[in-house]
Amino acid sequence: MLIVMGHVQVAPSATEEFAADIQALAQSVRRREGNLSYAVAVEDPSAGRLLVAERWRDQASLSAHLDAPDTRAFVGKWQGRMAGDIRKYDAANERSLMDG
């Protein structure tokens, strides 16, 4: 499993538009083969800061998502208007929070 986590930064005045666009994209992303979860939340609207959290079955699923037409259209619209630090992590030992 892959975990994708990080922050995206947009101009505070664009936070509402960005959040609406990413939520619209999320509707199709959550139905993609290999998507285990996909969430974006506004962390600080006055700073234009959003939190991104995704889980993917494997690299092929994540790559297909990144190459999908709607993902590419979203990135094309916001490229140059967003910045971020989003990282990808390999997870090999998934268990519930309370397990040791």
Short mmCIF file of C-alpha atoms in Angstrom, two decimals:
data_model
loop_
_atom_site.label_atom_id
_atom_site.label_comp_id
_atom_site.label_asym_id
_atom_site.label_seq_id
_atom_site.Cartn_x
_atom_site.Cartn_y
_atom_site.Cartn_z
CA MET A 1 0.00 0.00 0.00
CA LEU A 2 1.10 3.59 -0.67
CA ILE A 3 0.20 6.50 1.57
CA VAL A 4 0.26 10.00 0.10
CA MET A 5 0.30 12.81 2.68
CA GLY A 6 1.09 16.48 2.73
CA HIS A 7 -0.07 20.04 2.40
CA VAL A 8 -1.15 22.24 -0.47
CA GLN A 9 -0.97 26.01 -0.31
CA VAL A 10 -3.11 28.38 -2.38
CA ALA A 11 -3.84 32.07 -2.08
CA PRO A 12 -6.30 32.55 0.80
CA SER A 13 -8.73 34.19 -1.63
CA ALA A 14 -8.67 31.00 -3.75
CA THR A 15 -9.19 28.52 -0.91
CA GLU A 16 -12.93 28.13 -1.43
CA GLU A 17 -12.60 27.64 -5.21
CA PHE A 18 -9.72 25.18 -4.80
CA ALA A 19 -11.60 23.18 -2.15
CA ALA A 20 -14.69 22.99 -4.38
CA ASP A 21 -12.61 21.84 -7.37
CA ILE A 22 -10.74 19.19 -5.38
CA GLN A 23 -13.96 17.89 -3.82
CA ALA A 24 -15.46 17.53 -7.31
CA LEU A 25 -12.36 15.61 -8.43
CA ALA A 26 -12.51 13.46 -5.29
CA GLN A 27 -15.88 12.04 -6.35
CA SER A 28 -14.30 10.24 -9.31
CA VAL A 29 -10.97 9.53 -7.59
CA ARG A 30 -12.68 7.53 -4.83
CA ARG A 31 -14.18 5.20 -7.47
CA ARG A 32 -10.83 4.50 -9.16
CA GLU A 33 -9.39 1.03 -9.20
CA GLY A 34 -6.86 0.74 -6.40
CA ASN A 35 -7.98 3.79 -4.42
CA LEU A 36 -8.38 2.92 -0.75
CA SER A 37 -9.10 6.44 0.51
CA TYR A 38 -8.84 10.02 -0.71
CA ALA A 39 -9.40 13.08 1.46
CA VAL A 40 -8.56 16.75 1.26
CA ALA A 41 -9.46 19.11 4.09
CA VAL A 42 -9.06 22.85 4.55
CA GLU A 43 -6.69 23.13 7.49
CA ASP A 44 -6.42 26.92 7.67
CA PRO A 45 -8.64 28.94 5.30
CA SER A 46 -7.05 32.26 6.26
CA ALA A 47 -3.66 30.90 5.13
CA GLY A 48 -4.95 28.90 2.13
CA ARG A 49 -3.55 25.67 3.61
CA LEU A 50 -5.11 22.26 2.88
CA LEU A 51 -4.24 18.78 4.12
CA VAL A 52 -4.07 15.90 1.61
CA ALA A 53 -4.37 12.24 2.70
CA GLU A 54 -4.60 9.35 0.22
CA ARG A 55 -4.10 5.59 0.28
CA TRP A 56 -3.49 3.53 -2.87
CA ARG A 57 -3.21 -0.22 -3.35
CA ASP A 58 -0.03 0.07 -5.44
CA GLN A 59 2.06 2.31 -7.69
CA ALA A 60 0.17 1.28 -10.83
CA SER A 61 -3.10 2.55 -9.30
CA LEU A 62 -1.52 5.82 -8.18
CA SER A 63 0.13 6.32 -11.58
CA ALA A 64 -3.18 5.70 -13.38
CA HIS A 65 -4.82 8.31 -11.14
CA LEU A 66 -2.10 10.87 -11.80
CA ASP A 67 -2.43 10.30 -15.55
CA ALA A 68 -6.26 10.37 -15.63
CA PRO A 69 -7.76 13.16 -17.76
CA ASP A 70 -9.65 14.78 -14.87
CA THR A 71 -6.56 14.78 -12.64
CA ARG A 72 -4.49 16.31 -15.42
CA ALA A 73 -7.19 18.94 -16.04
CA PHE A 74 -7.26 19.83 -12.34
CA VAL A 75 -3.47 20.16 -12.18
CA GLY A 76 -3.50 22.19 -15.40
CA LYS A 77 -6.04 24.63 -13.96
CA TRP A 78 -4.19 25.08 -10.65
CA GLN A 79 -0.58 24.76 -11.83
CA GLY A 80 1.21 27.97 -10.92
CA ARG A 81 -1.52 28.83 -8.38
CA MET A 82 -0.74 26.11 -5.86
CA ALA A 83 2.35 24.94 -4.05
CA GLY A 84 2.78 22.02 -1.80
CA ASP A 85 4.80 19.44 -0.04
CA ILE A 86 3.17 16.07 -0.69
CA ARG A 87 5.10 12.87 -0.04
CA LYS A 88 4.56 9.21 -0.87
CA TYR A 89 5.24 6.47 1.66
CA ASP A 90 5.33 2.68 1.36
CA ALA A 91 3.31 0.90 4.04
CA ALA A 92 3.91 -2.77 4.64
CA ASN A 93 2.63 -3.37 8.17
CA GLU A 94 -0.93 -2.01 8.32
CA ARG A 95 -2.87 -2.67 11.55
CA SER A 96 -5.47 -0.95 13.71
CA LEU A 97 -4.44 2.03 15.81
CA MET A 98 -4.67 0.18 19.12
CA ASP A 99 -2.68 -2.89 17.99
CA GLY A 100 0.87 -3.09 19.35
#
